[in-house]
């Protein structure tokens, strides 16, 4: 029998076991040491692995939730009105509709007007086009346009840029008309009876300045006007009067000279072509400034005779016509007539307010077919020009 302290292994085996255990302990010690060098511990690896697996699981779960949500939203969206539909029409449009673009309207305002009229699908589709082309958008003019329904925003934008698509609901008043002629055109264009314009002359609601003394002749500015359907005669006339006031201010005419300037401008409008307005204005001023000169301070303008006789269609007057008694007869009366003899435009107002420099006292349009006009300082020079007129027209026989 062996003693209690004897091993079941012999001494060699015991030594071998001790050597193996030492080697095992050294291997584990080395591994721990290496891990410590790398800043890791055995449990850290396991924790990191578990944490990585957990994050991946959460990420995958999130993706699945988002996918399921998107699928559900897509299914629900198809059931909601307006969702998933384009915000613009694709085609050029069809079916006519008239649209009024107000003065000063912004791109979004125009877009809203077009949407409400059924021209474009959304306001935003039109404003997107307008913002992409700001210079052309700014050139859109106010007025009534012939449009189509269900147009693409780009097509609607292009259509507004074409002047041919503007509906001429307005009234065009050329320069130099008498107020009676203006009333006829206004009545034809708006349907308001001529009598209402004549009655409006006496209205306290007219924007005439005091120096007009209630006379509208000369104050109805020539232009193209668009009026709302229910515009009264007074409202229409006020629009023209205010245009005249605006042009007087632009020409730098002092307020106390407004009536006089319009009177001179109306004579210029009746006598001169575009190239000669400022020179004719100077002739008027030169004759007025010299009451003892060749014309004795009289203007001697045929246009004033035409006005008092309400006569159109001729550039000359007869001896009998020039002998008519009237304060508007500038062959018999010195100075300006009592007021304007027509309704002058902007160029004539500018010329009257700023005459050309010169010492001319006479002028004659020697060739009415071309508008060629010659100016003279003396009566002799003027008579030579008159003879040229006679040769060109054959009207002095």
Short mmCIF file of C-alpha atoms in Angstrom, two decimals:
data_model
loop_
_atom_site.label_atom_id
_atom_site.label_comp_id
_atom_site.label_asym_id
_atom_site.label_seq_id
_atom_site.Cartn_x
_atom_site.Cartn_y
_atom_site.Cartn_z
CA UNK A 1 0.00 0.00 0.00
CA UNK A 2 1.05 3.44 -0.58
CA UNK A 3 0.93 6.33 1.79
CA UNK A 4 -1.76 9.02 1.59
CA UNK A 5 0.74 11.49 0.28
CA UNK A 6 1.87 9.19 -2.47
CA UNK A 7 0.68 9.96 -6.03
CA UNK A 8 -0.96 7.48 -8.37
CA UNK A 9 1.60 8.67 -10.96
CA UNK A 10 5.18 7.81 -10.77
CA UNK A 11 7.68 10.60 -10.42
CA UNK A 12 8.31 10.97 -14.20
CA UNK A 13 4.67 11.30 -14.99
CA UNK A 14 4.21 13.79 -12.22
CA UNK A 15 7.00 15.92 -13.53
CA UNK A 16 5.57 15.78 -17.04
CA UNK A 17 2.17 16.89 -15.76
CA UNK A 18 3.74 19.75 -13.89
CA UNK A 19 5.59 20.80 -17.04
CA UNK A 20 2.35 20.73 -19.10
CA UNK A 21 0.44 22.73 -16.49
CA UNK A 22 3.18 25.32 -16.40
CA UNK A 23 3.14 25.58 -20.15
CA UNK A 24 -0.65 25.98 -20.14
CA UNK A 25 -0.50 28.68 -17.48
CA UNK A 26 2.21 30.47 -19.43
CA UNK A 27 0.14 30.32 -22.66
CA UNK A 28 -2.90 31.81 -20.97
CA UNK A 29 -0.73 34.44 -19.32
CA UNK A 30 0.80 35.34 -22.66
CA UNK A 31 -2.65 35.66 -24.28
CA UNK A 32 -3.87 37.90 -21.46
CA UNK A 33 -0.76 39.97 -21.74
CA UNK A 34 -1.20 40.37 -25.51
CA UNK A 35 -4.85 41.33 -25.07
CA UNK A 36 -3.90 43.91 -22.49
CA UNK A 37 -1.45 45.33 -24.96
CA UNK A 38 -4.27 45.68 -27.47
CA UNK A 39 -6.50 47.24 -24.81
CA UNK A 40 -8.86 44.28 -24.92
CA UNK A 41 -10.09 41.91 -22.44
CA UNK A 42 -11.73 38.56 -23.10
CA UNK A 43 -15.18 39.79 -22.05
CA UNK A 44 -14.90 42.90 -24.29
CA UNK A 45 -14.84 40.73 -27.41
CA UNK A 46 -17.98 39.00 -26.45
CA UNK A 47 -19.73 42.19 -25.52
CA UNK A 48 -18.76 43.82 -28.79
CA UNK A 49 -19.99 40.85 -30.74
CA UNK A 50 -23.30 40.87 -28.90
CA UNK A 51 -23.64 44.64 -29.31
CA UNK A 52 -22.92 44.47 -33.05
CA UNK A 53 -25.51 41.75 -33.47
CA UNK A 54 -28.06 43.84 -31.54
CA UNK A 55 -27.45 46.99 -33.65
CA UNK A 56 -27.78 45.00 -36.84
CA UNK A 57 -31.04 43.56 -35.61
CA UNK A 58 -32.40 47.02 -34.73
CA UNK A 59 -31.32 48.40 -38.11
CA UNK A 60 -32.98 45.57 -39.98
CA UNK A 61 -36.13 46.01 -37.92
CA UNK A 62 -36.16 49.74 -38.71
CA UNK A 63 -35.80 49.08 -42.42
CA UNK A 64 -38.67 46.62 -42.29
CA UNK A 65 -40.86 49.13 -40.44
CA UNK A 66 -40.07 51.90 -42.93
CA UNK A 67 -40.73 49.61 -45.88
CA UNK A 68 -44.04 48.53 -44.39
CA UNK A 69 -44.97 52.17 -43.68
CA UNK A 70 -44.09 53.30 -47.19
CA UNK A 71 -46.13 50.48 -48.68
CA UNK A 72 -49.09 51.39 -46.48
CA UNK A 73 -48.73 55.12 -47.33
CA UNK A 74 -48.59 54.33 -51.03
CA UNK A 75 -51.76 52.30 -50.77
CA UNK A 76 -53.52 55.03 -48.77
CA UNK A 77 -52.27 57.84 -51.02
CA UNK A 78 -54.03 56.35 -54.02
CA UNK A 79 -57.30 56.75 -52.13
CA UNK A 80 -56.78 60.45 -51.30
CA UNK A 81 -57.87 63.15 -53.81
CA UNK A 82 -54.97 65.10 -55.33
CA UNK A 83 -52.24 62.80 -53.95
CA UNK A 84 -49.90 61.43 -56.54
CA UNK A 85 -51.34 63.56 -59.35
CA UNK A 86 -49.10 65.91 -61.46
CA UNK A 87 -49.55 69.61 -60.70
CA UNK A 88 -49.64 70.62 -64.36
CA UNK A 89 -51.68 69.77 -67.42
CA UNK A 90 -49.79 67.99 -70.17
CA UNK A 91 -51.60 69.18 -73.26
CA UNK A 92 -51.89 72.46 -75.18
CA UNK A 93 -55.48 72.88 -73.98
CA UNK A 94 -58.86 73.16 -75.67
CA UNK A 95 -62.04 75.19 -75.33
CA UNK A 96 -61.81 78.99 -75.30
CA UNK A 97 -61.98 81.18 -72.21
CA UNK A 98 -61.27 84.89 -71.73
CA UNK A 99 -59.06 85.93 -68.82
CA UNK A 100 -58.47 89.47 -67.54
CA UNK A 101 -54.95 90.25 -66.32
CA UNK A 102 -55.03 93.26 -64.03
CA UNK A 103 -52.48 96.05 -64.14
CA UNK A 104 -49.61 95.41 -61.70
CA UNK A 105 -50.50 91.73 -61.20
CA UNK A 106 -47.62 89.60 -59.92
CA UNK A 107 -46.74 86.16 -61.25
CA UNK A 108 -48.60 84.42 -58.44
CA UNK A 109 -51.65 86.65 -58.98
CA UNK A 110 -51.68 85.83 -62.68
CA UNK A 111 -51.24 82.15 -61.86
CA UNK A 112 -54.19 82.25 -59.46
CA UNK A 113 -56.36 84.01 -62.05
CA UNK A 114 -55.47 81.36 -64.63
CA UNK A 115 -56.15 78.53 -62.18
CA UNK A 116 -59.55 79.94 -61.22
CA UNK A 117 -60.44 80.21 -64.91
CA UNK A 118 -59.46 76.58 -65.50
CA UNK A 119 -56.54 77.48 -67.75
CA UNK A 120 -53.72 75.99 -65.63
CA UNK A 121 -53.99 73.24 -63.05
CA UNK A 122 -52.16 74.97 -60.20
CA UNK A 123 -50.86 78.42 -59.36
CA UNK A 124 -47.45 76.97 -58.50
CA UNK A 125 -47.00 75.44 -61.97
CA UNK A 126 -47.38 78.88 -63.56
CA UNK A 127 -45.22 80.73 -61.03
CA UNK A 128 -42.45 78.19 -61.56
CA UNK A 129 -42.40 79.04 -65.28
CA UNK A 130 -42.59 82.79 -64.59
CA UNK A 131 -39.68 82.64 -62.12
CA UNK A 132 -37.55 80.80 -64.67
CA UNK A 133 -38.06 83.64 -67.20
CA UNK A 134 -38.38 86.85 -65.13
CA UNK A 135 -37.73 89.32 -67.97
CA UNK A 136 -40.45 87.87 -70.19
CA UNK A 137 -42.80 87.56 -67.21
CA UNK A 138 -42.39 91.28 -66.55
CA UNK A 139 -43.41 92.04 -70.15
CA UNK A 140 -46.90 90.55 -69.78
CA UNK A 141 -49.34 93.39 -70.36
CA UNK A 142 -52.63 93.95 -68.56
CA UNK A 143 -55.76 93.28 -70.54
CA UNK A 144 -58.18 90.60 -71.66
CA UNK A 145 -56.66 87.46 -73.23
CA UNK A 146 -58.15 84.63 -75.25
CA UNK A 147 -56.89 81.48 -73.50
CA UNK A 148 -57.62 77.75 -73.64
CA UNK A 149 -58.73 75.52 -70.81
CA UNK A 150 -56.41 72.88 -69.32
CA UNK A 151 -53.21 74.26 -70.80
CA UNK A 152 -49.74 73.42 -69.57
CA UNK A 153 -48.27 76.27 -67.56
CA UNK A 154 -45.54 76.80 -70.16
CA UNK A 155 -48.09 77.04 -72.99
CA UNK A 156 -50.24 79.47 -70.98
CA UNK A 157 -47.16 81.61 -70.26
CA UNK A 158 -46.21 81.74 -73.95
CA UNK A 159 -49.77 82.61 -74.93
CA UNK A 160 -49.78 85.64 -72.63
CA UNK A 161 -46.64 86.92 -74.34
CA UNK A 162 -48.31 86.99 -77.77
CA UNK A 163 -50.04 90.36 -78.45
CA UNK A 164 -52.34 88.61 -80.93
CA UNK A 165 -54.02 86.82 -78.03
CA UNK A 166 -55.17 90.06 -76.41
CA UNK A 167 -58.87 90.62 -76.89
CA UNK A 168 -59.50 94.18 -78.09
CA UNK A 169 -62.34 94.99 -75.73
CA UNK A 170 -60.97 98.46 -75.22
CA UNK A 171 -61.39 101.66 -77.19
CA UNK A 172 -58.59 103.29 -79.16
CA UNK A 173 -58.65 107.09 -79.31
CA UNK A 174 -56.10 108.61 -81.73
CA UNK A 175 -54.53 112.00 -81.14
CA UNK A 176 -56.36 115.15 -82.17
CA UNK A 177 -59.98 114.01 -81.92
CA UNK A 178 -62.70 116.42 -80.84
CA UNK A 179 -64.68 115.44 -77.78
CA UNK A 180 -67.75 114.69 -79.94
CA UNK A 181 -65.67 112.20 -81.94
CA UNK A 182 -64.37 110.66 -78.73
CA UNK A 183 -67.90 110.17 -77.40
CA UNK A 184 -68.88 108.36 -80.59
CA UNK A 185 -65.97 105.95 -80.28
CA UNK A 186 -66.51 105.39 -76.57
CA UNK A 187 -70.20 104.70 -77.07
CA UNK A 188 -69.52 102.23 -79.87
CA UNK A 189 -66.88 100.42 -77.83
CA UNK A 190 -68.62 100.33 -74.45
CA UNK A 191 -72.31 100.59 -75.21
CA UNK A 192 -72.75 103.70 -73.06
CA UNK A 193 -75.07 106.16 -74.86
CA UNK A 194 -73.47 109.35 -76.23
CA UNK A 195 -75.98 111.38 -74.21
CA UNK A 196 -74.45 110.06 -70.97
CA UNK A 197 -71.01 111.42 -71.92
CA UNK A 198 -72.55 114.79 -72.72
CA UNK A 199 -74.33 114.80 -69.37
CA UNK A 200 -71.13 113.73 -67.60
CA UNK A 201 -69.47 117.00 -68.68
CA UNK A 202 -71.57 118.74 -66.02
CA UNK A 203 -70.81 116.23 -63.26
CA UNK A 204 -69.11 117.39 -60.07
CA UNK A 205 -67.36 114.01 -59.99
CA UNK A 206 -65.13 114.80 -62.95
CA UNK A 207 -61.45 115.23 -62.04
CA UNK A 208 -61.06 118.40 -64.12
CA UNK A 209 -58.84 121.05 -62.50
CA UNK A 210 -60.44 124.46 -61.80
CA UNK A 211 -58.62 126.16 -64.70
CA UNK A 212 -60.51 123.92 -67.16
CA UNK A 213 -63.66 125.79 -66.11
CA UNK A 214 -65.77 122.70 -66.71
CA UNK A 215 -64.65 122.23 -70.33
CA UNK A 216 -63.41 118.71 -71.11
CA UNK A 217 -62.06 119.51 -74.59
CA UNK A 218 -58.32 119.05 -74.50
CA UNK A 219 -58.39 117.00 -71.29
CA UNK A 220 -59.44 113.63 -72.73
CA UNK A 221 -56.09 111.96 -73.32
CA UNK A 222 -55.81 109.87 -76.51
CA UNK A 223 -54.80 106.26 -75.91
CA UNK A 224 -56.18 102.72 -75.89
CA UNK A 225 -58.41 102.11 -72.91
CA UNK A 226 -59.95 98.99 -71.43
CA UNK A 227 -62.91 99.58 -69.16
CA UNK A 228 -64.79 97.20 -66.90
CA UNK A 229 -68.23 96.32 -68.20
CA UNK A 230 -70.13 98.59 -65.81
CA UNK A 231 -67.82 101.64 -66.06
CA UNK A 232 -69.89 104.82 -66.18
CA UNK A 233 -69.28 107.73 -68.54
CA UNK A 234 -67.78 109.74 -65.65
CA UNK A 235 -65.42 106.89 -64.72
CA UNK A 236 -64.24 106.52 -68.31
CA UNK A 237 -63.69 110.24 -68.75
CA UNK A 238 -61.83 110.49 -65.43
CA UNK A 239 -59.42 107.83 -66.59
CA UNK A 240 -58.58 109.97 -69.63
CA UNK A 241 -58.42 113.23 -67.67
CA UNK A 242 -55.96 111.73 -65.19
CA UNK A 243 -53.77 110.54 -68.05
CA UNK A 244 -53.61 114.11 -69.32
CA UNK A 245 -52.67 115.40 -65.87
CA UNK A 246 -49.92 112.79 -65.66
CA UNK A 247 -48.40 113.82 -69.02
CA UNK A 248 -48.52 117.51 -68.13
CA UNK A 249 -46.50 116.73 -65.01
CA UNK A 250 -44.05 114.57 -66.99
CA UNK A 251 -43.47 117.45 -69.41
CA UNK A 252 -42.62 119.68 -66.44
CA UNK A 253 -45.49 122.09 -67.08
CA UNK A 254 -46.31 124.30 -64.07
CA UNK A 255 -49.83 123.78 -62.75
CA UNK A 256 -50.94 127.33 -63.57
CA UNK A 257 -49.85 126.77 -67.21
CA UNK A 258 -51.79 123.53 -67.80
CA UNK A 259 -54.73 125.02 -69.72
CA UNK A 260 -52.54 127.28 -71.86
CA UNK A 261 -50.17 124.41 -72.65
CA UNK A 262 -53.03 122.15 -73.71
CA UNK A 263 -54.36 124.90 -75.98
CA UNK A 264 -50.97 125.29 -77.68
CA UNK A 265 -50.57 121.50 -77.82
CA UNK A 266 -53.94 121.11 -79.51
CA UNK A 267 -52.92 123.58 -82.24
CA UNK A 268 -49.61 121.76 -82.66
CA UNK A 269 -51.54 118.46 -82.91
CA UNK A 270 -53.80 119.91 -85.57
CA UNK A 271 -51.02 121.49 -87.64
CA UNK A 272 -47.85 119.42 -87.43
CA UNK A 273 -46.49 115.99 -88.19
CA UNK A 274 -44.42 114.06 -85.68
CA UNK A 275 -41.07 115.51 -86.81
CA UNK A 276 -42.17 119.14 -86.70
CA UNK A 277 -44.21 119.49 -83.51
CA UNK A 278 -41.58 121.34 -81.46
CA UNK A 279 -40.87 123.77 -84.35
CA UNK A 280 -44.57 124.53 -84.85
CA UNK A 281 -44.84 125.16 -81.11
CA UNK A 282 -42.05 127.70 -81.49
CA UNK A 283 -43.89 129.44 -84.37
CA UNK A 284 -46.96 129.75 -82.13
CA UNK A 285 -44.93 131.33 -79.34
CA UNK A 286 -43.07 133.65 -81.72
CA UNK A 287 -46.31 134.98 -83.22
CA UNK A 288 -47.85 135.51 -79.78
CA UNK A 289 -44.74 137.34 -78.63
CA UNK A 290 -44.82 139.86 -81.53
CA UNK A 291 -48.22 141.66 -81.72
CA UNK A 292 -46.79 144.23 -84.17
CA UNK A 293 -45.04 141.71 -86.42
CA UNK A 294 -46.10 140.34 -89.83
CA UNK A 295 -49.08 138.45 -88.36
CA UNK A 296 -49.93 141.23 -85.87
CA UNK A 297 -50.02 138.77 -82.99
CA UNK A 298 -52.57 136.53 -84.69
CA UNK A 299 -51.87 132.81 -85.02
CA UNK A 300 -53.71 132.45 -88.37
CA UNK A 301 -53.98 128.66 -88.02
CA UNK A 302 -56.39 126.77 -90.29
CA UNK A 303 -56.88 124.09 -87.62
CA UNK A 304 -58.75 126.60 -85.46
CA UNK A 305 -61.13 127.33 -88.35
CA UNK A 306 -61.71 123.62 -88.87
CA UNK A 307 -62.58 123.30 -85.20
CA UNK A 308 -65.08 126.11 -85.06
CA UNK A 309 -66.77 124.76 -88.22
CA UNK A 310 -66.34 121.12 -87.06
CA UNK A 311 -64.93 120.36 -90.49
CA UNK A 312 -62.67 117.46 -91.39
CA UNK A 313 -61.04 116.31 -94.62
CA UNK A 314 -59.15 119.42 -95.76
CA UNK A 315 -55.90 121.18 -94.87
CA UNK A 316 -56.89 124.60 -96.21
CA UNK A 317 -59.65 127.16 -95.59
CA UNK A 318 -61.54 129.57 -97.83
CA UNK A 319 -61.77 133.35 -97.46
CA UNK A 320 -65.35 132.97 -96.35
CA UNK A 321 -64.41 130.44 -93.66
CA UNK A 322 -61.59 132.63 -92.41
CA UNK A 323 -64.07 135.48 -92.04
CA UNK A 324 -66.34 133.57 -89.65
CA UNK A 325 -67.09 135.38 -86.43
CA UNK A 326 -65.90 133.25 -83.51
CA UNK A 327 -63.46 133.62 -80.63
CA UNK A 328 -61.79 130.51 -82.07
CA UNK A 329 -61.04 132.28 -85.36
CA UNK A 330 -57.32 133.01 -85.10
CA UNK A 331 -57.39 134.93 -88.39
CA UNK A 332 -59.54 137.62 -86.78
CA UNK A 333 -58.45 137.49 -83.13
CA UNK A 334 -55.07 138.00 -81.52
CA UNK A 335 -53.67 135.51 -79.06
CA UNK A 336 -54.72 131.98 -78.28
CA UNK A 337 -58.26 130.69 -78.75
CA UNK A 338 -60.40 130.37 -75.58
CA UNK A 339 -59.32 126.75 -75.06
CA UNK A 340 -58.00 123.62 -76.72
CA UNK A 341 -59.32 122.79 -80.19
CA UNK A 342 -58.85 119.02 -79.86
CA UNK A 343 -57.42 116.46 -77.46
CA UNK A 344 -53.63 116.35 -77.93
CA UNK A 345 -51.31 113.43 -77.26
CA UNK A 346 -48.10 113.13 -75.28
CA UNK A 347 -45.75 114.32 -78.07
CA UNK A 348 -47.76 117.48 -78.68
CA UNK A 349 -47.92 118.23 -74.95
CA UNK A 350 -44.17 117.75 -74.71
CA UNK A 351 -43.60 120.07 -77.70
CA UNK A 352 -45.89 122.77 -76.28
CA UNK A 353 -44.15 122.58 -72.93
CA UNK A 354 -40.68 122.59 -74.50
CA UNK A 355 -40.69 124.33 -77.93
CA UNK A 356 -37.67 124.16 -80.22
CA UNK A 357 -35.31 127.11 -80.44
CA UNK A 358 -35.76 129.26 -83.54
CA UNK A 359 -37.01 132.56 -84.98
CA UNK A 360 -39.53 131.20 -87.51
CA UNK A 361 -42.83 132.96 -87.99
CA UNK A 362 -44.24 130.89 -90.86
CA UNK A 363 -44.54 127.30 -91.97
CA UNK A 364 -46.38 125.31 -94.62
CA UNK A 365 -46.56 121.63 -95.45
CA UNK A 366 -45.30 121.81 -99.03
CA UNK A 367 -46.05 118.16 -99.79
CA UNK A 368 -49.03 116.71 -97.91
CA UNK A 369 -48.33 113.23 -99.32
CA UNK A 370 -44.96 113.05 -97.55
CA UNK A 371 -45.61 115.54 -94.75
CA UNK A 372 -42.63 117.68 -95.75
CA UNK A 373 -42.92 121.01 -93.97
CA UNK A 374 -40.84 124.14 -94.56
CA UNK A 375 -40.33 126.98 -92.04
CA UNK A 376 -39.54 130.62 -92.82
CA UNK A 377 -38.55 133.81 -90.97
CA UNK A 378 -39.99 136.30 -93.49
CA UNK A 379 -43.16 136.70 -95.49
CA UNK A 380 -41.17 136.52 -98.75
CA UNK A 381 -39.62 133.18 -97.86
CA UNK A 382 -42.99 131.89 -96.82
CA UNK A 383 -44.61 132.87 -100.12
CA UNK A 384 -42.01 130.87 -102.01
CA UNK A 385 -42.87 127.83 -99.85
CA UNK A 386 -46.60 128.42 -100.45
CA UNK A 387 -45.99 128.36 -104.21
CA UNK A 388 -44.26 125.01 -103.82
CA UNK A 389 -47.34 123.74 -101.96
CA UNK A 390 -49.55 124.97 -104.79
CA UNK A 391 -47.46 123.20 -107.43
CA UNK A 392 -47.51 119.93 -105.47
CA UNK A 393 -51.24 119.95 -104.77
CA UNK A 394 -52.77 121.97 -107.59
CA UNK A 395 -55.11 123.54 -105.06
CA UNK A 396 -54.20 127.21 -105.53
CA UNK A 397 -55.74 127.71 -108.99
#
